[in-house]
Tab-separated table of C-alpha atoms in Angstrom:
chain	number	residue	atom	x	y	z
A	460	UNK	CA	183.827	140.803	7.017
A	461	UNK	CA	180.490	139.357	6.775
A	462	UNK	CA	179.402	137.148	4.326
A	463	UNK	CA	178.209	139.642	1.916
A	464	UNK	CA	180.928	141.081	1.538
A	465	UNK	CA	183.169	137.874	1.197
A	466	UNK	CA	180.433	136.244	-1.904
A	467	UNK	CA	181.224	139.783	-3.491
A	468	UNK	CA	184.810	139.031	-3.470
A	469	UNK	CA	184.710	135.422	-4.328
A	470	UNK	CA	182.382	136.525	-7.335
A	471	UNK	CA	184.459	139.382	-8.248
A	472	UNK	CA	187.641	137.767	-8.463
A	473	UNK	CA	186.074	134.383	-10.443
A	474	UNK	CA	184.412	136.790	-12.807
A	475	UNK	CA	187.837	138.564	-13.320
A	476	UNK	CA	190.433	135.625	-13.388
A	477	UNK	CA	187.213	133.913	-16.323
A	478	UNK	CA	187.394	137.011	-18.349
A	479	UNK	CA	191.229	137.141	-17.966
A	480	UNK	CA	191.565	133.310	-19.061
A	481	UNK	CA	189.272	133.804	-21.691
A	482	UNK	CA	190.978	136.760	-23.944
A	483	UNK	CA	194.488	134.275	-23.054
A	484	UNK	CA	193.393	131.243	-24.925
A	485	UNK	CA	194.472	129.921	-27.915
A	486	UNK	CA	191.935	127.529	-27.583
A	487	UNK	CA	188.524	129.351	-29.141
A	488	UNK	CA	186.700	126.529	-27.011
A	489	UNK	CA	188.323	126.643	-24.171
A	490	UNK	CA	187.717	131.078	-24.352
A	491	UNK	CA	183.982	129.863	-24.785
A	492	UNK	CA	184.159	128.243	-21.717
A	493	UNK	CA	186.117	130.887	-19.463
A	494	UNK	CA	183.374	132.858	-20.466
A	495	UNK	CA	180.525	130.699	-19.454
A	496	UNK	CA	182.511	130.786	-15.667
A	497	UNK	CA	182.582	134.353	-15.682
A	498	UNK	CA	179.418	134.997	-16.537
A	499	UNK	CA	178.255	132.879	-13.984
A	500	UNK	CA	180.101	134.941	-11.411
A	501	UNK	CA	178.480	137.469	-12.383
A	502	UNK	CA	175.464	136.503	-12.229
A	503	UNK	CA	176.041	136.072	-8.565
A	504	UNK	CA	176.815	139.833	-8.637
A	505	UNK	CA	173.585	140.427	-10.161
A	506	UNK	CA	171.745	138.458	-7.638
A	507	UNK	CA	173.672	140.383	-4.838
A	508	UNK	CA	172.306	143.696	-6.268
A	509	UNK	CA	168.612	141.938	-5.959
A	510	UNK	CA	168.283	141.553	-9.566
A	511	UNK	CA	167.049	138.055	-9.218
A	512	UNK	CA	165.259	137.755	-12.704
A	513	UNK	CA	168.324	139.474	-14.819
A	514	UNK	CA	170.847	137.452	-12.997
A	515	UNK	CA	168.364	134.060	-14.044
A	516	UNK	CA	167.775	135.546	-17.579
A	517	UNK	CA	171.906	136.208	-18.072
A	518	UNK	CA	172.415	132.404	-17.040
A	519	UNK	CA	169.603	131.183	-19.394
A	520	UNK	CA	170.011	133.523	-22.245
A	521	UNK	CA	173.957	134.039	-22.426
A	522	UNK	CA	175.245	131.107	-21.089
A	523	UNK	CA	172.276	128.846	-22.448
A	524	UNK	CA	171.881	130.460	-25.626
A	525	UNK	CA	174.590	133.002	-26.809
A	526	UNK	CA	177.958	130.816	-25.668
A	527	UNK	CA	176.354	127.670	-27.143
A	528	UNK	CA	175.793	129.420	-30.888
A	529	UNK	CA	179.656	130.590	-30.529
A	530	UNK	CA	180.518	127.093	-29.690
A	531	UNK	CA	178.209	125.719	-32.775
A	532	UNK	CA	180.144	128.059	-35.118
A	533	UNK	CA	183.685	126.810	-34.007
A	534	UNK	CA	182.566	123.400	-34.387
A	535	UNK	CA	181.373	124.589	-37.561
A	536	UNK	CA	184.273	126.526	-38.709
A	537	UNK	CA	186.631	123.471	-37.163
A	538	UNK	CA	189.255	125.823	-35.603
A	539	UNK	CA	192.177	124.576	-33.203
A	540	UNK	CA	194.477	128.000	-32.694
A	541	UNK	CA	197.233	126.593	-34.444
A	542	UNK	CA	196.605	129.454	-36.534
A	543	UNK	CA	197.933	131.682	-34.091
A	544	UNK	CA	200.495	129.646	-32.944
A	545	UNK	CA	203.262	132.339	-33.004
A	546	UNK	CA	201.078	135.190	-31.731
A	547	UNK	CA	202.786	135.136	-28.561
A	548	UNK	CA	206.378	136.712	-30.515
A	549	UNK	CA	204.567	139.485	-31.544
A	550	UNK	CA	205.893	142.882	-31.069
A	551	UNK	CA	204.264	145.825	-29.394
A	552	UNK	CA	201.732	143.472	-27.374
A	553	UNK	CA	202.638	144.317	-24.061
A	554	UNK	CA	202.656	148.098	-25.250
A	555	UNK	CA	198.901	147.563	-26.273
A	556	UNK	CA	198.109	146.718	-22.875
A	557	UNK	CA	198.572	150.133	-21.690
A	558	UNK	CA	195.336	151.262	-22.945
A	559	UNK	CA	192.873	149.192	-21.120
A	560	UNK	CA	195.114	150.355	-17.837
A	561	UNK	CA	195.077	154.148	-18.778
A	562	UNK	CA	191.196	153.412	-19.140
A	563	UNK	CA	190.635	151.343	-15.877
A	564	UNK	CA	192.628	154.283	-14.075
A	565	UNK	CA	190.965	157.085	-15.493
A	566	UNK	CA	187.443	155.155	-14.708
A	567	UNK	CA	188.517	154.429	-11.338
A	568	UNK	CA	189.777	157.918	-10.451
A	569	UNK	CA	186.102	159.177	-11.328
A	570	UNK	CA	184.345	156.396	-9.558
A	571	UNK	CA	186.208	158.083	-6.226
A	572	UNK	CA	185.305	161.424	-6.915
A	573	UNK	CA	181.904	160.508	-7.199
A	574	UNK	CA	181.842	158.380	-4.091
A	575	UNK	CA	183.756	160.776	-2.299
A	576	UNK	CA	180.740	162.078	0.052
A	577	UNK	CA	180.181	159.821	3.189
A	578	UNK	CA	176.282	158.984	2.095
A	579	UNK	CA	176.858	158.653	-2.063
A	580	UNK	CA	177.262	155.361	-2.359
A	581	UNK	CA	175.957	154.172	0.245
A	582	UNK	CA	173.251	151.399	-1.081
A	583	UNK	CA	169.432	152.366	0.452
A	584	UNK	CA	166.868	149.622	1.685
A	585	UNK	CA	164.868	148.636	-1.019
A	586	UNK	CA	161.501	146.185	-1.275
A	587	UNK	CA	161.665	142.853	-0.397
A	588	UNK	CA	160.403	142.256	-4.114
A	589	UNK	CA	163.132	144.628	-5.521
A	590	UNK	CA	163.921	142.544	-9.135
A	591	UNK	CA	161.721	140.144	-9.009
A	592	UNK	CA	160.080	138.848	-12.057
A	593	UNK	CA	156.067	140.935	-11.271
A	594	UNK	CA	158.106	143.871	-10.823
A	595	UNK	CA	160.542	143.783	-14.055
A	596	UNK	CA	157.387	142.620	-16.200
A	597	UNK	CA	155.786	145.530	-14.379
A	598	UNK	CA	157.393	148.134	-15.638
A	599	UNK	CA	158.215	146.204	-19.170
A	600	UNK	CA	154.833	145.656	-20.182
A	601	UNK	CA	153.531	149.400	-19.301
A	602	UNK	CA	156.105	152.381	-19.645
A	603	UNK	CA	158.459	150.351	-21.590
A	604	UNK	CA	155.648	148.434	-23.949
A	605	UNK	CA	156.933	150.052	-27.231
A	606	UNK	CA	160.385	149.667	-26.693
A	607	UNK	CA	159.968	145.542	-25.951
A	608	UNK	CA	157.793	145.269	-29.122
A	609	UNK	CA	160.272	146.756	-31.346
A	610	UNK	CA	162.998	144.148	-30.200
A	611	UNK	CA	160.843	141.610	-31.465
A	612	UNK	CA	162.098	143.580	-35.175
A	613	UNK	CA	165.111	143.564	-34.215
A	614	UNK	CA	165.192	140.381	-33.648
A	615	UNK	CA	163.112	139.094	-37.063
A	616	UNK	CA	165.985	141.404	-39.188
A	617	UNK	CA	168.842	139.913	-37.245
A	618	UNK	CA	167.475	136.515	-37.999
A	619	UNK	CA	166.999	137.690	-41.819
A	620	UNK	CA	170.231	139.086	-41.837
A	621	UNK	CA	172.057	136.169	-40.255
A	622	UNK	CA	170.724	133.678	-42.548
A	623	UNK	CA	170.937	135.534	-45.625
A	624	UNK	CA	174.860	136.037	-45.215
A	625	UNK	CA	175.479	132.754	-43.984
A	626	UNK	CA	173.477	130.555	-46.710
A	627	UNK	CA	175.534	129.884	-49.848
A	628	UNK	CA	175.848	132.307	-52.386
A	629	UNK	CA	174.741	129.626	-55.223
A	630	UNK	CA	174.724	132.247	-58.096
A	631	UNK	CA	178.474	133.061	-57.543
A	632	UNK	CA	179.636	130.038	-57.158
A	633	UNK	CA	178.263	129.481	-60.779
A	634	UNK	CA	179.909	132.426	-62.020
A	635	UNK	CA	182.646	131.180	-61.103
A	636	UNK	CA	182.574	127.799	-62.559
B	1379	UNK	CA	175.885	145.297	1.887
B	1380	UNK	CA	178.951	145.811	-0.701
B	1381	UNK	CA	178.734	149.522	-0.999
B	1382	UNK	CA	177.845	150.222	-5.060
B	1383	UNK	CA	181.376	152.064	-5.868
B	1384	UNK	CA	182.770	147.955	-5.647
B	1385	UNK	CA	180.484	146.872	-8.224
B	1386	UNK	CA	181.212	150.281	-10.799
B	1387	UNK	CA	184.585	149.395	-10.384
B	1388	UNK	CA	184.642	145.798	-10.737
B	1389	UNK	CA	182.137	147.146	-13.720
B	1390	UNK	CA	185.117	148.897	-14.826
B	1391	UNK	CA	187.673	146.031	-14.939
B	1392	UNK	CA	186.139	144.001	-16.459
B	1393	UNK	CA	185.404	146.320	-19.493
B	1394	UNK	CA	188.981	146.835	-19.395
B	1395	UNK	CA	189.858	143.110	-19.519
B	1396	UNK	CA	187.278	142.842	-22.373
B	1397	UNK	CA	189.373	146.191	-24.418
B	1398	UNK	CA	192.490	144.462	-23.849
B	1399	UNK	CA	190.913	140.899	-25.521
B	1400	UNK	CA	189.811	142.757	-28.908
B	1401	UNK	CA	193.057	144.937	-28.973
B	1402	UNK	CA	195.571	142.369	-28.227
B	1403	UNK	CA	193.660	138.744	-29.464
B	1404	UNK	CA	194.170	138.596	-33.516
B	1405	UNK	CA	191.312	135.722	-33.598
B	1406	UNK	CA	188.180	137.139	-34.216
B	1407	UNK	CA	185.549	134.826	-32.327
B	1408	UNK	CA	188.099	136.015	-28.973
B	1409	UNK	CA	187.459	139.711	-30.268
B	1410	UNK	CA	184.041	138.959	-30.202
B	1411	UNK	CA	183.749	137.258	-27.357
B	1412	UNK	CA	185.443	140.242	-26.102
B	1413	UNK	CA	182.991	142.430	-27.479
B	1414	UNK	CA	180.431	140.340	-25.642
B	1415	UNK	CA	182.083	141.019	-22.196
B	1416	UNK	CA	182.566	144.721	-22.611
B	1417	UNK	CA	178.437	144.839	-23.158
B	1418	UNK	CA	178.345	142.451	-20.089
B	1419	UNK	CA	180.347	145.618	-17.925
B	1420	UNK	CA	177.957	147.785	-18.709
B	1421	UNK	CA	175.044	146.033	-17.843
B	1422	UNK	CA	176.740	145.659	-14.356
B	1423	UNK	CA	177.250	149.288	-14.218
B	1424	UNK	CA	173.528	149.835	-15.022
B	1425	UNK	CA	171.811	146.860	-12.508
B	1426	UNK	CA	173.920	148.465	-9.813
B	1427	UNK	CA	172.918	151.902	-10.465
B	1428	UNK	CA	169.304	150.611	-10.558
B	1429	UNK	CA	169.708	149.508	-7.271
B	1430	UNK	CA	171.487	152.311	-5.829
B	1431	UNK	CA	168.758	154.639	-7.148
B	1432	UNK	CA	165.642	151.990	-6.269
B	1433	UNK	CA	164.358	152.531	-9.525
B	1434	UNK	CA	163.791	149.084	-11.306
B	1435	UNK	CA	163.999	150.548	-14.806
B	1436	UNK	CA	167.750	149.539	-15.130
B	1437	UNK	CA	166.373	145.809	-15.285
B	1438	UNK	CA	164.416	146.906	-18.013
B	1439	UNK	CA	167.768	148.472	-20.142
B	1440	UNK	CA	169.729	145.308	-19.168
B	1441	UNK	CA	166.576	142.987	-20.701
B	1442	UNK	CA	166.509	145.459	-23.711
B	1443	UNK	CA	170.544	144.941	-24.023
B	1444	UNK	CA	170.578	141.116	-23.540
B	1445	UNK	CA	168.012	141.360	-26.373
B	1446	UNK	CA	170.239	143.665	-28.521
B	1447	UNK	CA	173.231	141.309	-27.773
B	1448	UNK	CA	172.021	137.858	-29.083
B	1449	UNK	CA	170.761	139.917	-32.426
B	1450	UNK	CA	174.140	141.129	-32.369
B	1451	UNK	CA	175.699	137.607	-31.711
B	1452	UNK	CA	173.473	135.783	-34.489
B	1453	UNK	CA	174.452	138.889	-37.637
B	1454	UNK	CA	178.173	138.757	-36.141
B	1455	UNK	CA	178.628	135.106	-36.015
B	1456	UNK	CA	177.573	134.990	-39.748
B	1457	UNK	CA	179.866	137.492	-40.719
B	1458	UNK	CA	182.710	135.601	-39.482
B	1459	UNK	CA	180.881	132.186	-41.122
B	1460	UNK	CA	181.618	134.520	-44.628
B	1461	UNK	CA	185.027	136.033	-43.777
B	1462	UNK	CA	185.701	131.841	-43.072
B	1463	UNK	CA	184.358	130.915	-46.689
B	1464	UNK	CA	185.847	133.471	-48.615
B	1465	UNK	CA	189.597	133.430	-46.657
B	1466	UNK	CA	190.022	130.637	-44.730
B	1467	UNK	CA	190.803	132.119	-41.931
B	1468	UNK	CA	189.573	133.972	-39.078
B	1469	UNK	CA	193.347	135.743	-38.490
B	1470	UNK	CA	192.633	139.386	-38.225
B	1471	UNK	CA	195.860	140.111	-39.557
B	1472	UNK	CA	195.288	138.603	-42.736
B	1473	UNK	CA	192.491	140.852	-43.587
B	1474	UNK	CA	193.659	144.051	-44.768
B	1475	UNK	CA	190.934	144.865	-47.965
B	1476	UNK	CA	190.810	148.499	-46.669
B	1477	UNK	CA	194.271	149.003	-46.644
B	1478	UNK	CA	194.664	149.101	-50.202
Protein backbone atom coordinates (compact mmCIF):
# COMPACT_ATOMS: atom_id res chain seq x y z
CA UNK A 1 0.00 0.00 0.00
CA UNK A 2 1.85 3.01 -0.90
CA UNK A 3 0.93 6.27 -0.13
CA UNK A 4 -1.09 6.93 -3.11
CA UNK A 5 -3.13 4.65 -2.66
CA UNK A 6 -3.73 5.25 1.18
CA UNK A 7 -4.50 9.56 0.42
CA UNK A 8 -7.11 7.96 -2.09
CA UNK A 9 -8.71 6.15 0.66
CA UNK A 10 -8.45 8.71 3.34
CA UNK A 11 -10.04 11.18 0.69
CA UNK A 12 -12.56 8.80 -0.43
CA UNK A 13 -13.94 7.85 2.74
CA UNK A 14 -13.93 11.81 4.21
CA UNK A 15 -15.65 12.79 1.01
CA UNK A 16 -18.25 9.95 1.61
CA UNK A 17 -18.87 10.04 5.48
CA UNK A 18 -19.24 14.60 4.52
CA UNK A 19 -21.78 13.87 1.93
CA UNK A 20 -23.43 11.21 4.19
CA UNK A 21 -23.54 13.75 7.27
CA UNK A 22 -24.68 16.34 5.17
CA UNK A 23 -28.15 14.86 3.58
CA UNK A 24 -28.55 13.60 7.77
CA UNK A 25 -28.78 17.01 9.26
CA UNK A 26 -31.46 18.72 10.58
CA UNK A 27 -29.30 21.45 10.98
CA UNK A 28 -29.33 23.40 7.29
CA UNK A 29 -25.93 24.94 8.68
CA UNK A 30 -24.44 22.31 9.93
CA UNK A 31 -25.40 20.30 6.05
CA UNK A 32 -23.57 23.53 4.70
CA UNK A 33 -20.72 22.64 6.47
CA UNK A 34 -20.51 18.71 5.85
CA UNK A 35 -20.46 19.85 2.52
CA UNK A 36 -17.64 22.27 2.63
CA UNK A 37 -15.53 18.91 4.24
CA UNK A 38 -16.48 16.87 1.47
CA UNK A 39 -15.76 18.94 -1.06
CA UNK A 40 -12.53 19.44 0.23
CA UNK A 41 -11.86 15.73 0.05
CA UNK A 42 -12.48 15.84 -3.04
CA UNK A 43 -10.59 18.17 -4.08
CA UNK A 44 -7.74 16.04 -2.93
CA UNK A 45 -9.15 13.49 -5.44
CA UNK A 46 -8.93 15.99 -8.04
CA UNK A 47 -5.42 16.85 -7.28
CA UNK A 48 -4.56 13.04 -7.28
CA UNK A 49 -5.90 12.81 -10.90
CA UNK A 50 -3.33 15.91 -11.70
CA UNK A 51 -6.05 18.31 -12.05
CA UNK A 52 -4.25 20.85 -9.99
CA UNK A 53 -6.15 24.04 -11.28
CA UNK A 54 -9.88 22.34 -11.05
CA UNK A 55 -9.14 20.91 -7.71
CA UNK A 56 -7.89 24.93 -6.66
CA UNK A 57 -10.89 26.40 -8.64
CA UNK A 58 -13.55 23.75 -6.73
CA UNK A 59 -11.99 25.00 -3.30
CA UNK A 60 -12.20 28.72 -4.33
CA UNK A 61 -15.36 28.72 -6.28
CA UNK A 62 -17.63 26.09 -4.34
CA UNK A 63 -16.43 26.20 -1.08
CA UNK A 64 -15.48 30.06 -1.26
CA UNK A 65 -18.32 31.14 -3.17
CA UNK A 66 -21.30 28.69 -3.69
CA UNK A 67 -21.50 27.20 0.21
CA UNK A 68 -21.12 30.77 1.53
CA UNK A 69 -24.37 32.20 -0.66
CA UNK A 70 -26.32 28.95 0.79
CA UNK A 71 -25.17 29.92 4.17
CA UNK A 72 -26.21 33.82 3.48
CA UNK A 73 -29.71 32.59 2.50
CA UNK A 74 -30.26 30.49 5.76
CA UNK A 75 -29.15 33.31 7.72
CA UNK A 76 -31.47 35.12 5.67
CA UNK A 77 -34.37 32.87 5.74
CA UNK A 78 -33.51 32.28 9.77
CA UNK A 79 -34.14 28.48 9.69
CA UNK A 80 -33.31 26.05 12.74
CA UNK A 81 -34.92 22.43 11.49
CA UNK A 82 -37.40 22.47 14.04
CA UNK A 83 -39.53 22.40 11.14
CA UNK A 84 -38.75 18.99 10.50
CA UNK A 85 -38.58 17.92 13.79
CA UNK A 86 -40.70 14.73 13.33
CA UNK A 87 -39.27 13.78 9.92
CA UNK A 88 -37.50 11.01 11.40
CA UNK A 89 -41.32 8.97 12.07
CA UNK A 90 -41.96 9.11 8.67
CA UNK A 91 -43.10 6.12 6.85
CA UNK A 92 -41.64 4.55 3.76
CA UNK A 93 -38.10 6.33 4.34
CA UNK A 94 -36.03 3.47 4.64
CA UNK A 95 -37.98 1.99 1.52
CA UNK A 96 -36.80 5.18 -0.45
CA UNK A 97 -33.38 4.28 0.17
CA UNK A 98 -33.50 1.42 -2.09
CA UNK A 99 -33.19 3.48 -5.09
CA UNK A 100 -29.92 5.16 -4.71
CA UNK A 101 -28.63 1.32 -3.86
CA UNK A 102 -30.35 -0.27 -7.00
CA UNK A 103 -28.51 2.74 -8.80
CA UNK A 104 -25.00 2.46 -7.09
CA UNK A 105 -25.26 -1.42 -7.98
CA UNK A 106 -26.31 -1.18 -11.37
CA UNK A 107 -23.39 1.65 -11.87
CA UNK A 108 -20.97 -0.46 -10.23
CA UNK A 109 -21.76 -3.68 -12.11
CA UNK A 110 -20.95 -1.63 -15.42
CA UNK A 111 -17.89 0.04 -14.07
CA UNK A 112 -16.51 -3.89 -13.86
CA UNK A 113 -17.47 -4.83 -17.12
CA UNK A 114 -15.76 -2.05 -18.48
CA UNK A 115 -12.62 -2.53 -16.45
CA UNK A 116 -12.71 -6.04 -16.96
CA UNK A 117 -9.58 -6.20 -19.50
CA UNK A 118 -6.14 -6.31 -17.67
CA UNK A 119 -4.86 -2.83 -19.50
CA UNK A 120 -8.50 -0.71 -19.41
CA UNK A 121 -8.12 1.05 -16.61
CA UNK A 122 -5.01 1.09 -16.13
CA UNK A 123 -4.04 5.05 -15.75
CA UNK A 124 -1.09 6.03 -18.61
CA UNK A 125 1.91 8.48 -17.84
CA UNK A 126 0.94 11.75 -18.61
CA UNK A 127 3.04 15.35 -18.74
CA UNK A 128 4.53 16.64 -15.91
CA UNK A 129 2.25 19.80 -16.67
CA UNK A 130 -0.89 17.55 -17.07
CA UNK A 131 -3.74 20.22 -15.41
CA UNK A 132 -1.92 22.86 -14.83
CA UNK A 133 -3.29 26.28 -15.18
CA UNK A 134 -1.14 27.16 -19.14
CA UNK A 135 -2.54 24.00 -20.17
CA UNK A 136 -6.42 24.32 -19.04
CA UNK A 137 -6.30 28.10 -20.30
CA UNK A 138 -4.73 26.46 -23.32
CA UNK A 139 -7.24 24.70 -24.57
CA UNK A 140 -10.08 27.21 -23.00
CA UNK A 141 -9.07 30.17 -24.73
CA UNK A 142 -8.64 28.39 -28.35
CA UNK A 143 -10.97 25.31 -29.20
CA UNK A 144 -13.25 26.06 -26.42
CA UNK A 145 -13.30 30.18 -26.90
CA UNK A 146 -17.06 30.28 -27.82
CA UNK A 147 -18.26 28.06 -25.37
CA UNK A 148 -16.40 30.23 -22.27
CA UNK A 149 -17.85 33.47 -23.77
CA UNK A 150 -21.31 32.32 -23.73
CA UNK A 151 -21.08 31.47 -19.89
CA UNK A 152 -20.40 34.92 -19.34
CA UNK A 153 -24.59 35.08 -20.61
CA UNK A 154 -25.31 32.70 -18.66
CA UNK A 155 -24.08 34.12 -16.03
CA UNK A 156 -25.53 38.01 -16.70
CA UNK A 157 -29.31 36.10 -17.06
CA UNK A 158 -28.77 34.10 -13.92
CA UNK A 159 -27.84 37.27 -12.16
CA UNK A 160 -31.06 39.01 -13.85
CA UNK A 161 -33.05 36.23 -13.01
CA UNK A 162 -31.93 35.87 -9.41
CA UNK A 163 -32.52 39.35 -8.54
CA UNK A 164 -35.64 39.87 -10.26
CA UNK A 165 -37.40 36.94 -8.24
CA UNK A 166 -35.87 37.72 -5.13
CA UNK A 167 -36.55 41.69 -4.95
CA UNK A 168 -40.01 42.52 -3.57
CA UNK A 169 -42.88 42.36 -5.61
CA UNK A 170 -43.99 46.11 -4.53
CA UNK A 171 -47.01 46.23 -6.97
CA UNK A 172 -48.65 43.15 -5.28
CA UNK A 173 -48.16 43.91 -2.15
CA UNK A 174 -50.31 47.07 -2.99
CA UNK A 175 -52.91 45.08 -4.48
CA UNK A 176 -53.22 43.58 -1.73
CA UNK A 177 -53.53 46.32 0.71
CA UNK B 1 -1.37 5.21 -8.97
CA UNK B 2 -5.18 4.45 -7.86
CA UNK B 3 -6.26 2.66 -10.95
CA UNK B 4 -9.34 5.05 -12.55
CA UNK B 5 -12.25 2.28 -11.98
CA UNK B 6 -11.73 3.60 -7.87
CA UNK B 7 -12.44 7.04 -8.72
CA UNK B 8 -15.79 6.09 -11.29
CA UNK B 9 -16.93 4.28 -8.51
CA UNK B 10 -16.34 6.45 -5.69
CA UNK B 11 -17.88 8.89 -8.64
CA UNK B 12 -20.74 6.67 -8.36
CA UNK B 13 -21.39 6.76 -4.58
CA UNK B 14 -21.36 9.68 -4.09
CA UNK B 15 -24.08 10.50 -6.75
CA UNK B 16 -25.93 7.95 -4.98
CA UNK B 17 -25.54 9.56 -1.54
CA UNK B 18 -26.52 12.88 -3.24
CA UNK B 19 -30.12 10.83 -4.87
CA UNK B 20 -30.78 9.55 -1.56
CA UNK B 21 -30.46 13.45 0.08
CA UNK B 22 -33.18 14.95 -2.47
CA UNK B 23 -35.42 11.75 -2.24
CA UNK B 24 -35.42 11.23 1.39
CA UNK B 25 -34.56 15.13 2.94
CA UNK B 26 -38.13 17.12 2.85
CA UNK B 27 -36.02 20.55 3.38
CA UNK B 28 -35.32 22.03 0.30
CA UNK B 29 -31.84 23.92 0.78
CA UNK B 30 -30.66 19.83 1.80
CA UNK B 31 -32.34 18.86 -1.66
CA UNK B 32 -30.38 21.36 -3.12
CA UNK B 33 -27.45 20.93 -1.59
CA UNK B 34 -28.02 17.52 -2.77
CA UNK B 35 -28.48 18.57 -6.14
CA UNK B 36 -25.14 20.31 -5.81
CA UNK B 37 -23.30 17.02 -4.91
CA UNK B 38 -24.82 14.87 -7.59
CA UNK B 39 -23.22 17.66 -10.24
CA UNK B 40 -20.04 17.37 -8.03
CA UNK B 41 -20.06 13.16 -9.04
CA UNK B 42 -20.05 13.86 -12.29
CA UNK B 43 -17.42 16.17 -12.55
CA UNK B 44 -15.31 13.41 -10.80
CA UNK B 45 -16.37 10.98 -13.33
CA UNK B 46 -15.29 13.42 -16.11
CA UNK B 47 -11.60 14.77 -14.48
CA UNK B 48 -10.84 11.08 -14.13
CA UNK B 49 -11.75 10.13 -17.53
CA UNK B 50 -9.67 13.14 -18.70
CA UNK B 51 -6.88 11.71 -17.17
CA UNK B 52 -7.30 8.24 -18.13
CA UNK B 53 -7.60 9.35 -21.77
CA UNK B 54 -4.64 12.28 -21.45
CA UNK B 55 -6.81 14.56 -23.06
CA UNK B 56 -7.13 17.82 -20.91
CA UNK B 57 -10.49 18.80 -22.38
CA UNK B 58 -12.40 17.22 -19.37
CA UNK B 59 -10.89 20.25 -17.28
CA UNK B 60 -12.43 22.35 -19.67
CA UNK B 61 -16.27 20.56 -19.15
CA UNK B 62 -15.66 20.59 -15.35
CA UNK B 63 -14.75 24.69 -15.62
CA UNK B 64 -17.82 24.99 -17.98
CA UNK B 65 -19.98 22.96 -15.18
CA UNK B 66 -18.63 24.82 -12.09
CA UNK B 67 -19.74 27.83 -14.19
CA UNK B 68 -23.22 26.34 -14.93
CA UNK B 69 -23.51 25.40 -11.18
CA UNK B 70 -23.11 28.80 -9.35
CA UNK B 71 -25.76 30.26 -12.16
CA UNK B 72 -27.72 27.46 -11.07
CA UNK B 73 -27.07 28.11 -7.27
CA UNK B 74 -27.78 32.04 -7.52
CA UNK B 75 -31.66 31.42 -9.78
CA UNK B 76 -32.27 28.37 -7.24
CA UNK B 77 -31.47 30.07 -4.08
CA UNK B 78 -33.99 32.84 -5.09
CA UNK B 79 -36.58 30.55 -5.81
CA UNK B 80 -36.52 29.17 -2.45
CA UNK B 81 -36.09 33.12 -1.06
CA UNK B 82 -39.94 33.28 -2.90
CA UNK B 83 -41.34 29.86 -1.93
CA UNK B 84 -40.04 31.41 1.87
CA UNK B 85 -42.11 34.74 1.33
CA UNK B 86 -45.10 33.45 -0.03
CA UNK B 87 -45.36 30.07 2.51
CA UNK B 88 -43.28 30.32 5.21
CA UNK B 89 -41.74 27.47 4.86
CA UNK B 90 -39.23 25.62 3.02
CA UNK B 91 -41.10 21.96 3.98
CA UNK B 92 -41.44 20.22 0.71
CA UNK B 93 -44.35 18.55 1.91
CA UNK B 94 -46.30 21.49 2.36
CA UNK B 95 -46.17 22.43 -1.21
CA UNK B 96 -48.54 20.56 -3.18
CA UNK B 97 -50.01 23.55 -5.86
CA UNK B 98 -49.80 20.87 -8.64
CA UNK B 99 -51.65 18.43 -6.95
CA UNK B 100 -54.81 20.09 -7.24
Amino acid sequence: MTLEVVIFYFAAAVAVAGAVMMILQRNPVASVMYLVISLVAQAILYVQLQALFIGALLIIVYAGAILVLFLFVIMILNLRGEEFRNEKHRPGRAAKIIIPVVFFLEVVAIIKQLAAPPAAGRATEVAADFGSVEMVAGRLFREYLFPFELTSILLLVAIVGAVVMAKRDKGKKEEEA
Amino acid sequence: MVPIPHFLILSALLFATGTAGVIISRNLIIMFMSIELMLNAGNLAIIAFSRMNNVVDGHVFVFLILTVAAAEAAVGLAIIIMIFRNKESINADKFSLLKR
